[in-house]
Short mmCIF file of C-alpha atoms in Angstrom, two decimals:
data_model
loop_
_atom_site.label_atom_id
_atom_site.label_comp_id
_atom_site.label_asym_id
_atom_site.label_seq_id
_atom_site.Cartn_x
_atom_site.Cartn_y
_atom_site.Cartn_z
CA UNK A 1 -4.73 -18.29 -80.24
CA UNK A 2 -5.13 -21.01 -77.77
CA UNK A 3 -1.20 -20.97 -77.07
CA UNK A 4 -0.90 -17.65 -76.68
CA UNK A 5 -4.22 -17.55 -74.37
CA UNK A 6 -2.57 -20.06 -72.05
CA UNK A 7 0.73 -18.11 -71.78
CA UNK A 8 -0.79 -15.02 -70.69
CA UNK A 9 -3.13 -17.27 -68.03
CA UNK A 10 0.11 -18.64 -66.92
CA UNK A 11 1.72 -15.66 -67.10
CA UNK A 12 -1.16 -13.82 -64.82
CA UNK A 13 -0.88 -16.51 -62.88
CA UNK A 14 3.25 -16.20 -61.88
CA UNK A 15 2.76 -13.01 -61.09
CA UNK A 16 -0.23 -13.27 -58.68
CA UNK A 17 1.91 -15.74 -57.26
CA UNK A 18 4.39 -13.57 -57.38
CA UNK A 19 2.46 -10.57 -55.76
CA UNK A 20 1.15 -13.27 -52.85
CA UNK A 21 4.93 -14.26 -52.27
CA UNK A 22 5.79 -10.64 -51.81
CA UNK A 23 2.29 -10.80 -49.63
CA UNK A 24 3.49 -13.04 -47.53
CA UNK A 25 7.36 -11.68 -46.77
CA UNK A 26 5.74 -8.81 -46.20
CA UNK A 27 3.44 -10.01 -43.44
CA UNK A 28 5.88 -12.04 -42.42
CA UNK A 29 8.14 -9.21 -42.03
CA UNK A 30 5.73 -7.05 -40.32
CA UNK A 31 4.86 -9.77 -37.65
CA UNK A 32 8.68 -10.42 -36.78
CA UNK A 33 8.52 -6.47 -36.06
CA UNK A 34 6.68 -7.24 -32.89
CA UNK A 35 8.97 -9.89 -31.80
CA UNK A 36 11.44 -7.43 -31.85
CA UNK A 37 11.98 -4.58 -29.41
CA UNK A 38 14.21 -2.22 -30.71
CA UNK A 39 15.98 0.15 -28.17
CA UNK A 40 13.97 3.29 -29.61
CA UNK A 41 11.15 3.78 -27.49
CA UNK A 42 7.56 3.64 -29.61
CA UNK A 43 6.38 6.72 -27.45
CA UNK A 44 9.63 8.79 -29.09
CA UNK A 45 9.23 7.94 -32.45
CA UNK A 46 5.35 8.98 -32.27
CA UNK A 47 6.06 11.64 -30.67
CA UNK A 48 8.55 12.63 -33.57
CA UNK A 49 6.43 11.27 -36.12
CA UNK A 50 3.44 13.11 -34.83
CA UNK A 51 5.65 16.00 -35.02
CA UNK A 52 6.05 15.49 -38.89
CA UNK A 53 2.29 15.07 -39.69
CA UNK A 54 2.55 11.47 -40.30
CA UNK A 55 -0.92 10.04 -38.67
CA UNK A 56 -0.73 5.94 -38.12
CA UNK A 57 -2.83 3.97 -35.36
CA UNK A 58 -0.66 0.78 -36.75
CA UNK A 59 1.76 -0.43 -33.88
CA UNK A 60 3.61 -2.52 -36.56
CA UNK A 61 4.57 0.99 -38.46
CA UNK A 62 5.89 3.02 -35.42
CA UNK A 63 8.06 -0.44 -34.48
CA UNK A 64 8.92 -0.24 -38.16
CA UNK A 65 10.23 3.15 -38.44
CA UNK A 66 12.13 2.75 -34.93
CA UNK A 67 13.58 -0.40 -36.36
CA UNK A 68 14.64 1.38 -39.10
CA UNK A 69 16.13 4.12 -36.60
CA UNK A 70 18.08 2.07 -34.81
CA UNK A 71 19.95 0.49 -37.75
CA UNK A 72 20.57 3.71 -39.00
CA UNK A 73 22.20 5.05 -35.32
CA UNK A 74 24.00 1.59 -35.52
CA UNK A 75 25.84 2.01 -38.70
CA UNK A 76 26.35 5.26 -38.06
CA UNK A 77 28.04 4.23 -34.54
CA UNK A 78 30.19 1.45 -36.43
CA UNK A 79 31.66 3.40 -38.85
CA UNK A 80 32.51 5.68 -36.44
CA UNK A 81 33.89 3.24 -34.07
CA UNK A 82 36.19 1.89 -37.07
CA UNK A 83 38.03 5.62 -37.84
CA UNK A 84 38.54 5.73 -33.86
CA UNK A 85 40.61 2.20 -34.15
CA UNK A 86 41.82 2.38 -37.00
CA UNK A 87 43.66 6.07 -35.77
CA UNK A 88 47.26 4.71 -35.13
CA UNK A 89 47.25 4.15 -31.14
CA UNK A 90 49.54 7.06 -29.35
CA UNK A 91 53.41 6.35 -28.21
CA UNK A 92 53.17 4.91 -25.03
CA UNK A 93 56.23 4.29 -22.57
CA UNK A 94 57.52 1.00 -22.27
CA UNK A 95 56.48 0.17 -18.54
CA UNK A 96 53.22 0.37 -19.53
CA UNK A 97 53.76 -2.46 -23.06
CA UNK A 98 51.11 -4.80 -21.80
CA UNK A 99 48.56 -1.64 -22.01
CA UNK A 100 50.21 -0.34 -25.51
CA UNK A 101 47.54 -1.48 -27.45
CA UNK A 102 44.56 -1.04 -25.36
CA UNK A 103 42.35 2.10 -25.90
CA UNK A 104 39.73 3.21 -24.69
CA UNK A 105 37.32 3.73 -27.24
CA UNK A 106 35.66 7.67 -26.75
CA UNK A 107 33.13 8.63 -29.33
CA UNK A 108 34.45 11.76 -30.89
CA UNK A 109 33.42 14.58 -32.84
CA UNK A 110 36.19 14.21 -35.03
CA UNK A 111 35.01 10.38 -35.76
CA UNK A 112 31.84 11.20 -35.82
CA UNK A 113 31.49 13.78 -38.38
CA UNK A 114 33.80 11.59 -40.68
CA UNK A 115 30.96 9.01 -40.01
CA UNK A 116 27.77 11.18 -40.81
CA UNK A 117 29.74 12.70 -44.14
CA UNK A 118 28.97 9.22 -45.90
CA UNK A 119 25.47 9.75 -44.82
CA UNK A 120 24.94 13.20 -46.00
CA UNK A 121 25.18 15.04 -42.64
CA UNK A 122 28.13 17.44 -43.05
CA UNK A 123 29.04 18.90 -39.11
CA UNK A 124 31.54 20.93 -38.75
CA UNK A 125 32.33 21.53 -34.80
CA UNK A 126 34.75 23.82 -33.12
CA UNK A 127 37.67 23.04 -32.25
CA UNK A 128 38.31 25.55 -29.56
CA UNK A 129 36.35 28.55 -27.99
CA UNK A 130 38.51 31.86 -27.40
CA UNK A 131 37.87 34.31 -24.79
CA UNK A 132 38.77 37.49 -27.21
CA UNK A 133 39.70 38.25 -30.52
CA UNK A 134 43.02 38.29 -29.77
CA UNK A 135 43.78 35.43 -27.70
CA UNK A 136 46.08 32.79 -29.23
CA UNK A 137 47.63 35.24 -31.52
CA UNK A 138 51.44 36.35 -31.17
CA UNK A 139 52.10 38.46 -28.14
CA UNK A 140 53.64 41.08 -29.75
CA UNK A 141 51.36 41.68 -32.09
CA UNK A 142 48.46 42.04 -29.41
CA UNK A 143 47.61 45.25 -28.62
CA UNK A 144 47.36 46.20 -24.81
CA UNK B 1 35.89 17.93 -23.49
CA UNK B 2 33.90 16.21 -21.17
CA UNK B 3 33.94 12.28 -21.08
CA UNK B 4 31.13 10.56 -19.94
CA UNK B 5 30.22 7.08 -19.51
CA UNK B 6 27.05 5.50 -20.70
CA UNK B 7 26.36 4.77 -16.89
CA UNK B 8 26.93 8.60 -16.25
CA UNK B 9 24.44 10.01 -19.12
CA UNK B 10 21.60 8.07 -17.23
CA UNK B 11 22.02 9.86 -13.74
CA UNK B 12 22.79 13.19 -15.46
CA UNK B 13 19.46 13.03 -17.74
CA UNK B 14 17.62 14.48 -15.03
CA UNK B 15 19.85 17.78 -15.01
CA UNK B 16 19.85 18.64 -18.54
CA UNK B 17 17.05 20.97 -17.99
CA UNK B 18 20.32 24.09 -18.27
CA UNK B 19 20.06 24.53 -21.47
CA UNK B 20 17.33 26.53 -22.25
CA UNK B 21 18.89 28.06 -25.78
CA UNK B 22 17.17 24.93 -27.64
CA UNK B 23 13.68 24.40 -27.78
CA UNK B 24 12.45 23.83 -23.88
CA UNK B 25 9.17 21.90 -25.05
CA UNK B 26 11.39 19.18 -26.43
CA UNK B 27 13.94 18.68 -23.54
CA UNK B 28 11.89 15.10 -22.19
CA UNK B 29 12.15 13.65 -25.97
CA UNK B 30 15.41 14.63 -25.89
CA UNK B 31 16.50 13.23 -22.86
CA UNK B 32 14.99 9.45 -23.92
CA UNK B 33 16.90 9.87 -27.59
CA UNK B 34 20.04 10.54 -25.79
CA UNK B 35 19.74 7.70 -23.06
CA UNK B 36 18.67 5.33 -26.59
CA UNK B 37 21.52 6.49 -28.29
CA UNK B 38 23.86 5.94 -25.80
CA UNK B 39 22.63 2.29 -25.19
CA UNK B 40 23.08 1.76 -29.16
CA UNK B 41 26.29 3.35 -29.00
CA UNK B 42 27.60 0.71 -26.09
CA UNK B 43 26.02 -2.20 -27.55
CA UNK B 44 28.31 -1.51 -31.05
CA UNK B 45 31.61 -1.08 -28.79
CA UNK B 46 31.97 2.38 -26.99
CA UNK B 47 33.08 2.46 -23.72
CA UNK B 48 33.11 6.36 -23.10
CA UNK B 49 32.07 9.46 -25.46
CA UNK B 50 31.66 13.17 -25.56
CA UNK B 51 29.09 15.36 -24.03
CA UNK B 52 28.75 16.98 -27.33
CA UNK B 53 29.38 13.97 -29.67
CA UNK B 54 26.17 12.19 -28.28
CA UNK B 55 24.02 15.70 -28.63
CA UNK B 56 24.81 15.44 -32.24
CA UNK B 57 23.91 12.02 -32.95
CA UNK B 58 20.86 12.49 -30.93
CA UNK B 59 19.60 15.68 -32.99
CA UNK B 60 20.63 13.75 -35.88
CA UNK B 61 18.41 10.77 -34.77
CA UNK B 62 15.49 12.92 -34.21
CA UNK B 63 16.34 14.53 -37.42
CA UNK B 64 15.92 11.08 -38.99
CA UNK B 65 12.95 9.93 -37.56
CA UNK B 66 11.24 13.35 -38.18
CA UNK B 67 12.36 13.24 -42.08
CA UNK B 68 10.68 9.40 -42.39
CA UNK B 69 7.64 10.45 -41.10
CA UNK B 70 7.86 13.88 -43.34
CA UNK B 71 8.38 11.47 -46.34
CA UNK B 72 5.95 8.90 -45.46
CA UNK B 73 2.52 11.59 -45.08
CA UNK B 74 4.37 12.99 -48.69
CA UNK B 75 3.70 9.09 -50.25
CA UNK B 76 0.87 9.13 -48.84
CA UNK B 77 -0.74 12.62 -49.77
CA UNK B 78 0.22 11.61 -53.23
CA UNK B 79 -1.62 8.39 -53.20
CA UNK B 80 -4.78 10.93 -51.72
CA UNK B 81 -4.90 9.05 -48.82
CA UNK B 82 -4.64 10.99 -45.02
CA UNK B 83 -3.48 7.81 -43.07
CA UNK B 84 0.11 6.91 -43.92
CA UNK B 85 0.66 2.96 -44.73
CA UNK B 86 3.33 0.53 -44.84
CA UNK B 87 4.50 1.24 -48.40
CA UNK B 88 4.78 4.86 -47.69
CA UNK B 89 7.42 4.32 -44.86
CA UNK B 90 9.26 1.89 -47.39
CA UNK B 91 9.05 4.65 -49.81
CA UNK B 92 10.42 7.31 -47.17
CA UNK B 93 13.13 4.60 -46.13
CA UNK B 94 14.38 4.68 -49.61
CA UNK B 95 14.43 8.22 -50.06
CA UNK B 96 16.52 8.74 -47.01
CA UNK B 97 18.90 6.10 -47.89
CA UNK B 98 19.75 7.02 -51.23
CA UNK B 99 22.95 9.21 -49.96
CA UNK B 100 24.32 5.75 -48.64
CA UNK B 101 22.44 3.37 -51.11
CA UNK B 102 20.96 0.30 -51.27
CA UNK B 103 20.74 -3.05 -53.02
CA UNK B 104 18.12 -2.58 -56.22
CA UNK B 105 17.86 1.39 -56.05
CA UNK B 106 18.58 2.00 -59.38
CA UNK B 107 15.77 -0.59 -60.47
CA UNK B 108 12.51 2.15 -60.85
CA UNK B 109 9.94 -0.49 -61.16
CA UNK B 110 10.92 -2.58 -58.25
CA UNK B 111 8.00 -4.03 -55.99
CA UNK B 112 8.41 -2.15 -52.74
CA UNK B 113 7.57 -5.82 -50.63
CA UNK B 114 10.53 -6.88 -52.16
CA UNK B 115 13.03 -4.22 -51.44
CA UNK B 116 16.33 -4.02 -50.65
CA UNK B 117 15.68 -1.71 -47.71
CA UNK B 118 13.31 -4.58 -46.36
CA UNK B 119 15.83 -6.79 -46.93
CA UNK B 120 18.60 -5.22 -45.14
CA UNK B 121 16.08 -4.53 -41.80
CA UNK B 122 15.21 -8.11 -41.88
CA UNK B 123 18.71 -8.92 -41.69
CA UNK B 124 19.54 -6.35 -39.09
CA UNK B 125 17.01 -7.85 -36.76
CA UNK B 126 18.35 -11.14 -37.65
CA UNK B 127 21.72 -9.89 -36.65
CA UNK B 128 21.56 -7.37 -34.23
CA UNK B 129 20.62 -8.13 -30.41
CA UNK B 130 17.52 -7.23 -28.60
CA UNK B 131 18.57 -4.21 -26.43
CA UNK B 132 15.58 -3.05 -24.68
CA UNK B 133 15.23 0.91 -23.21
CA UNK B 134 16.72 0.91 -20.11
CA UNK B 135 13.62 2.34 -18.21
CA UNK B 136 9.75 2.37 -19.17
CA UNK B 137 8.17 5.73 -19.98
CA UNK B 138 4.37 6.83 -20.43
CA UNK B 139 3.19 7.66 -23.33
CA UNK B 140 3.94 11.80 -23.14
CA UNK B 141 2.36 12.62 -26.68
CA UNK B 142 -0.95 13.61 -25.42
CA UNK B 143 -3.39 11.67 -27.22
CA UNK B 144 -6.55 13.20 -28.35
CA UNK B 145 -9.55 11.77 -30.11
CA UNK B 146 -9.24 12.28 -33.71
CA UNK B 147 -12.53 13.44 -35.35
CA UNK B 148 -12.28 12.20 -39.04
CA UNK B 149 -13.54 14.65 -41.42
CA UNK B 150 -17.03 11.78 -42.63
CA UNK B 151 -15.95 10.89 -46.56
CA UNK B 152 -18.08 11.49 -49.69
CA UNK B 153 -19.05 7.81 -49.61
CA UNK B 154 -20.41 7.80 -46.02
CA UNK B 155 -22.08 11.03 -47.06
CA UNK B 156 -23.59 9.64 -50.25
CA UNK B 157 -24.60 6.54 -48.54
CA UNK B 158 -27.09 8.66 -46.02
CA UNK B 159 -28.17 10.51 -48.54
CA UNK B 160 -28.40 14.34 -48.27
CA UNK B 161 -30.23 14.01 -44.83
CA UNK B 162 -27.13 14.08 -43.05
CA UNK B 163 -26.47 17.50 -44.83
CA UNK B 164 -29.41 18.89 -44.00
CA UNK B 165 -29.30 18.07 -40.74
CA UNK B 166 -26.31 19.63 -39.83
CA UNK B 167 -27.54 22.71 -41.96
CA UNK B 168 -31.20 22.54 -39.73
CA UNK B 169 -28.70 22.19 -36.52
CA UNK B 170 -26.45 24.92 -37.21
CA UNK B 171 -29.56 27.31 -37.95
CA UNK B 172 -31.17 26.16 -35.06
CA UNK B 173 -28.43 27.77 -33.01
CA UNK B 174 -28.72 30.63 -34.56
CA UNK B 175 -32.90 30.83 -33.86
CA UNK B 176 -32.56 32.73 -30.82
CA UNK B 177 -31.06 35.46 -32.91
CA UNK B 178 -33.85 34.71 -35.68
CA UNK B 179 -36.97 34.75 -33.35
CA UNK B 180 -36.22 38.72 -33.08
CA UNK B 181 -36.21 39.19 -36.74
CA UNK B 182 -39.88 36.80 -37.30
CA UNK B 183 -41.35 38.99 -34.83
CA UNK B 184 -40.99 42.43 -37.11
CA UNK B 185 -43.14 41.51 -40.02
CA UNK B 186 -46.17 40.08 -37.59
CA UNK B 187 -45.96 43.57 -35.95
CA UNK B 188 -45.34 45.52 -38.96
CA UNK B 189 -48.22 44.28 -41.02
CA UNK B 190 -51.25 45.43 -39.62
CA UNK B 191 -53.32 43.05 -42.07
CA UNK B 192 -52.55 40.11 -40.91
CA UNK B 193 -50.64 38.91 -44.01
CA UNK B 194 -47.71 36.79 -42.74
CA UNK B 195 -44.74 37.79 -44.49
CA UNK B 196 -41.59 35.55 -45.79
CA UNK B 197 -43.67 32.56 -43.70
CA UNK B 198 -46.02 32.64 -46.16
CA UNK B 199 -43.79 31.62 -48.84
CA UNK B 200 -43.66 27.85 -49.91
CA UNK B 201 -41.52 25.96 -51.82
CA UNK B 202 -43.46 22.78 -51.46
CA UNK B 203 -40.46 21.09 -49.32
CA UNK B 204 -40.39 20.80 -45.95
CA UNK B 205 -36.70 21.63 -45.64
CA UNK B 206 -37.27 24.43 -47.43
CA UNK B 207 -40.09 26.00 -45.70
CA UNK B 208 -37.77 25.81 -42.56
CA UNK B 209 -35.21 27.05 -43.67
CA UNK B 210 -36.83 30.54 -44.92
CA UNK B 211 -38.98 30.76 -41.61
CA UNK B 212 -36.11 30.56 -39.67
CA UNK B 213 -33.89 32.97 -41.51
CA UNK B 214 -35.66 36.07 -43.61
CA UNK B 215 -33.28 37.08 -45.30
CA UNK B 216 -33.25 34.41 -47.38
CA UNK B 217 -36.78 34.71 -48.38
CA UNK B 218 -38.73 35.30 -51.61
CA UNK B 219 -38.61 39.05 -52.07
CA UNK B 220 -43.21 40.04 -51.98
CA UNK B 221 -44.74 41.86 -54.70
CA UNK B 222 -45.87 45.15 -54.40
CA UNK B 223 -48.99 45.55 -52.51
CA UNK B 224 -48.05 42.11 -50.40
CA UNK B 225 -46.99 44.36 -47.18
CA UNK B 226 -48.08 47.65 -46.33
CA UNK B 227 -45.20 49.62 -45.46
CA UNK B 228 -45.41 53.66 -43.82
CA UNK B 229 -44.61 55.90 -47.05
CA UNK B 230 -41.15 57.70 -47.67
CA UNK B 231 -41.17 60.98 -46.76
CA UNK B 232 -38.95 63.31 -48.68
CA UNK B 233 -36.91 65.32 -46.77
CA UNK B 234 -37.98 69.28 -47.04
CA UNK B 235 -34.65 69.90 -48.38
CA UNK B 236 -34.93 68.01 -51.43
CA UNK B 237 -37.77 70.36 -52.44
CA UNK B 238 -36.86 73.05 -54.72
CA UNK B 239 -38.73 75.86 -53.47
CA UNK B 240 -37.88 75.51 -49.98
CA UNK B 241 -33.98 75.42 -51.51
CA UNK B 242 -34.64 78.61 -52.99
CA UNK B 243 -36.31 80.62 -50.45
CA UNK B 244 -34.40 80.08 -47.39
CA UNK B 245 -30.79 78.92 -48.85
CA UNK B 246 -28.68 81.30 -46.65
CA UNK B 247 -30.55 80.88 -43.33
CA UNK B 248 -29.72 77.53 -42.85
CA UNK B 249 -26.49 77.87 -42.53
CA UNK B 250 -26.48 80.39 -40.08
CA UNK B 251 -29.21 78.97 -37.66
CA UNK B 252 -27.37 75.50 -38.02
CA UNK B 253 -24.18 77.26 -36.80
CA UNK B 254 -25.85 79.23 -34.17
CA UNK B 255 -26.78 75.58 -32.57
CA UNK B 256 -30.62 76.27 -33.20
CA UNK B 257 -32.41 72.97 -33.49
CA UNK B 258 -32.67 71.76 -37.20
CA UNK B 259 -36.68 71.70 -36.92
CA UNK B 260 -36.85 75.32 -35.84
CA UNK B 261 -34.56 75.68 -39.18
CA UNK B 262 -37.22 74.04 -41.36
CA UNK B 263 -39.90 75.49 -39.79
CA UNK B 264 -40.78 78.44 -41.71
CA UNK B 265 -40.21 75.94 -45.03
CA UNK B 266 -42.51 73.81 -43.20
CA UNK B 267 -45.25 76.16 -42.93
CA UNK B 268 -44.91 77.29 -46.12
CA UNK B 269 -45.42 73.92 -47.12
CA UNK B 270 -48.60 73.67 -45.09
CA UNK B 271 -49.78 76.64 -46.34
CA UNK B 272 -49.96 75.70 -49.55
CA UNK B 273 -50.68 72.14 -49.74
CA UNK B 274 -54.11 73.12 -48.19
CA UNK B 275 -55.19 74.75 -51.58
CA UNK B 276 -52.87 71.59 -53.74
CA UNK B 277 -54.78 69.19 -55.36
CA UNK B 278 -52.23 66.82 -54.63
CA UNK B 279 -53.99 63.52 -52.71
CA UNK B 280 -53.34 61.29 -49.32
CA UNK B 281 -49.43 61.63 -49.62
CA UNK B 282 -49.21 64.99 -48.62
CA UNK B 283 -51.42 65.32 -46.08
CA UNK B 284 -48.70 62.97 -43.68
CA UNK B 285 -47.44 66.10 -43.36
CA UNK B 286 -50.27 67.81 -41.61
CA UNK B 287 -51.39 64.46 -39.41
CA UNK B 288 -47.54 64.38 -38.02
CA UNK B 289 -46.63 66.94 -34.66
CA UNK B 290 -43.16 68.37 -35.48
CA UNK B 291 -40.15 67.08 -33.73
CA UNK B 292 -38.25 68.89 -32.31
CA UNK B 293 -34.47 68.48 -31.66
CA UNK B 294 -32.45 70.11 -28.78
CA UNK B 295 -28.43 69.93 -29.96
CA UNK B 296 -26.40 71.05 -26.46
CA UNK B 297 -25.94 69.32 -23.03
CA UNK B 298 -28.64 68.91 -20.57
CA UNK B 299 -28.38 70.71 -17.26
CA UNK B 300 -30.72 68.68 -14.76
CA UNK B 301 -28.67 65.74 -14.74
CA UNK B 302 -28.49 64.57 -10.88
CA UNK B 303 -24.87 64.43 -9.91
CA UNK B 304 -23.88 66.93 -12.13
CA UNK B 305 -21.79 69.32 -10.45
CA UNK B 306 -21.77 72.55 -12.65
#
């Protein structure tokens, strides 16, 4: 009985540790959050966040969920930065070999929407806008 | 396609106000999320992008920040709280990152301190450098004072006074309105007995309450208020129905007044309640002048051009 009383105490007793550890990274965490200033804006994420109904007079949240944000629109970015180099470069001429493998890096749709798939965002963009019906079909099959 | 540079999107911000397809109310948000985006987008490695590229990761931005608060309020509803806390954005984190995943999201238990989400911010910051926004904007949400609804413990704690009083105060504004109503008993009762005031509970509240609204007080017993008698209408009689059935439909359509109708009935009645035996009731009858109605349009109005 006494064995088994001082487990459990010791037991209870890991786990409060435990939960003041978790305590502790958390305020820890939180309190970094204001040494950091992400590039969101605070007043645009509680303006979006008012939008959505959620009410919070913490600073440390709204920093939180920018944070968050950011890291998001970051991975997003890098992923699609990596499908725009790792498209095989185009044939260039050979005056210009110095320059061969230098691209400019252009964020595309194309690179983006590959990007956003992983992330559950399926976009689908057009690839070209046509006057009529009948433009870009065969010429003799138009009727005029 | 349209390339712009990151340089560009700042001077062109101020002309975006074209499109007026999307939602025009939003256009200044919009503006900052695209200038933030386009920093982020430079500080990973772009030199140049599409017009239409960084609209889309901008509305998808918004999108996001939008669906964490969304989740959040949901945690926190649950928990039957109003105010949203820090669990309940690590709880809306997780749900929007389980498309990508994170470290420990299969693990149901998990302490939310401790997750990987946390983790993987922590690091970020860690990582990532500290890119301030490029220019300093006022705070455009307008912010009102927020009157909290008062909980059940700060109402228990006052006890029911606090009810009351708003009760008392919300009938007070209503008194002018009441003051009308107190006034027809004191005139109607020619005895001096004071009607629903009279009425006591034994509670102060109480006693205010029912001066201040009638309505809601004790119905008297009979004899309590003197009250002018019915007086049956000479139709309802069944030998006036009887005598004179036809003629009342012609006078009435003949526009004769409706007195001048009844008044044969009338004086029939007369006549022969002076020999009834029937008591104080019917003698209203005599005691009251006849009225008499005129149905048709008056010709001395001044103005009137006939």
């Amino acid at each position: 009985m006494n064995n088994m009383n001082s487990s459990n105490s010791q037991q209870q007793q890991q786990s409060s540790e435990a939960r003041h550890d978790d305590d502790a990274v958390l305020t820890e965490f939180l309190a970094s959050l204001m040494d950091y200033t992400p590039t969101i804006p605070d007043e645009l994420v509680e303006h979006y966040l008012a939008k959505s109904g959620f009410q919070c007079p913490d600073v440390r949240l709204v920093r939180l969920v920018a944070v968050a944000t950011q890291k998001f629109v970051a991975d997003v970015a890098t992923d699609a930065l990596q499908q725009c180099k790792a498209r095989p470069a185009p044939v260039v001429k050979d005056k210009r070999d110095k320059q061969q493998k230098e691209k400019r890096l252009v964020l595309t749709m194309e690179d983006l929407s590959k990007a956003l798939s992983e992330y559950g965002v399926n976009m689908k963009h057009q690839e070209y806008f046509a006057d009529s019906p009948s433009t870009g079909m065969d010429p003799a099959s138009r009727e005029e | 396609m349209e390339v712009g540079r990151v340089e560009d999107c700042m001077k062109k911000v101020g002309h975006d106000g074209t499109r007026k397809s999307r939602a025009s109310g939003d256009e200044f948000a919009r503006a900052i999320g695209k200038i933030a985006v386009a920093q982020m987008c430079e500080s990973v490695g772009f030199q140049s992008f599409q017009q239409s590229a960084l609209e889309k990761l901008t509305d998808v931005t918004t999108w996001y920040i939008w669906n964490i608060g969304k989740a959040a309020q949901l945690y926190a509803n649950l928990a039957g709280r109003m105010e949203g806390n820090v669990f309940d954005v690590i709880q809306g984190l997780e749900e929007l990152s389980l498309p990508k995943g994170f470290a420990g999201a299969s693990d149901v238990d998990h302490c939310l301190a401790s997750s990987g989400i946390v983790r993987e911010i922590v690091q970020y910051i860690g990582d990532a450098d500290d890119i301030p926004f490029a220019y300093s904007i006022p705070p455009f949400s307008v912010a009102r004072e927020r009157k909290l609804a008062p909980s059940f413990s700060q109402i228990g704690n006052d006890g029911r006074a606090d009810l009351n009083a708003d009760k008392i105060e919300s009938v007070r504004q209503h008194q002018k309105m009441d003051v009308s109503y107190m006034n027809f008993p004191q005139q109607v009762n020619g005895n001096g007995s004071e009607g629903p005031s009279s009425v006591t509970f034994g509670d102060g509240r109480a006693t205010q309450r029912t001066v201040s609204n009638p309505f809601l007080a004790a119905p008297l017993h009979f004899g309590v208020k003197e009250v002018s008698h019915v007086v049956p209408p000479v139709k309802l009689s069944d030998e006036a129905a009887v005598r004179y059935p036809v003629e009342q439909n012609h006078n009435l359509d003949n526009n004769m007044s409706v007195m001048e109708t009844f008044a044969p009935a009338i004086e029939a009645m007369k006549s022969r309640l002076c020999d009834s035996e029937v008591g104080q009731k019917k003698l209203l009858f005599n005691q009251r002048p006849a009225v008499h109605f005129k149905i048709g349009i008056g010709k001395n109005y001044p103005g009137w051009s006939s």
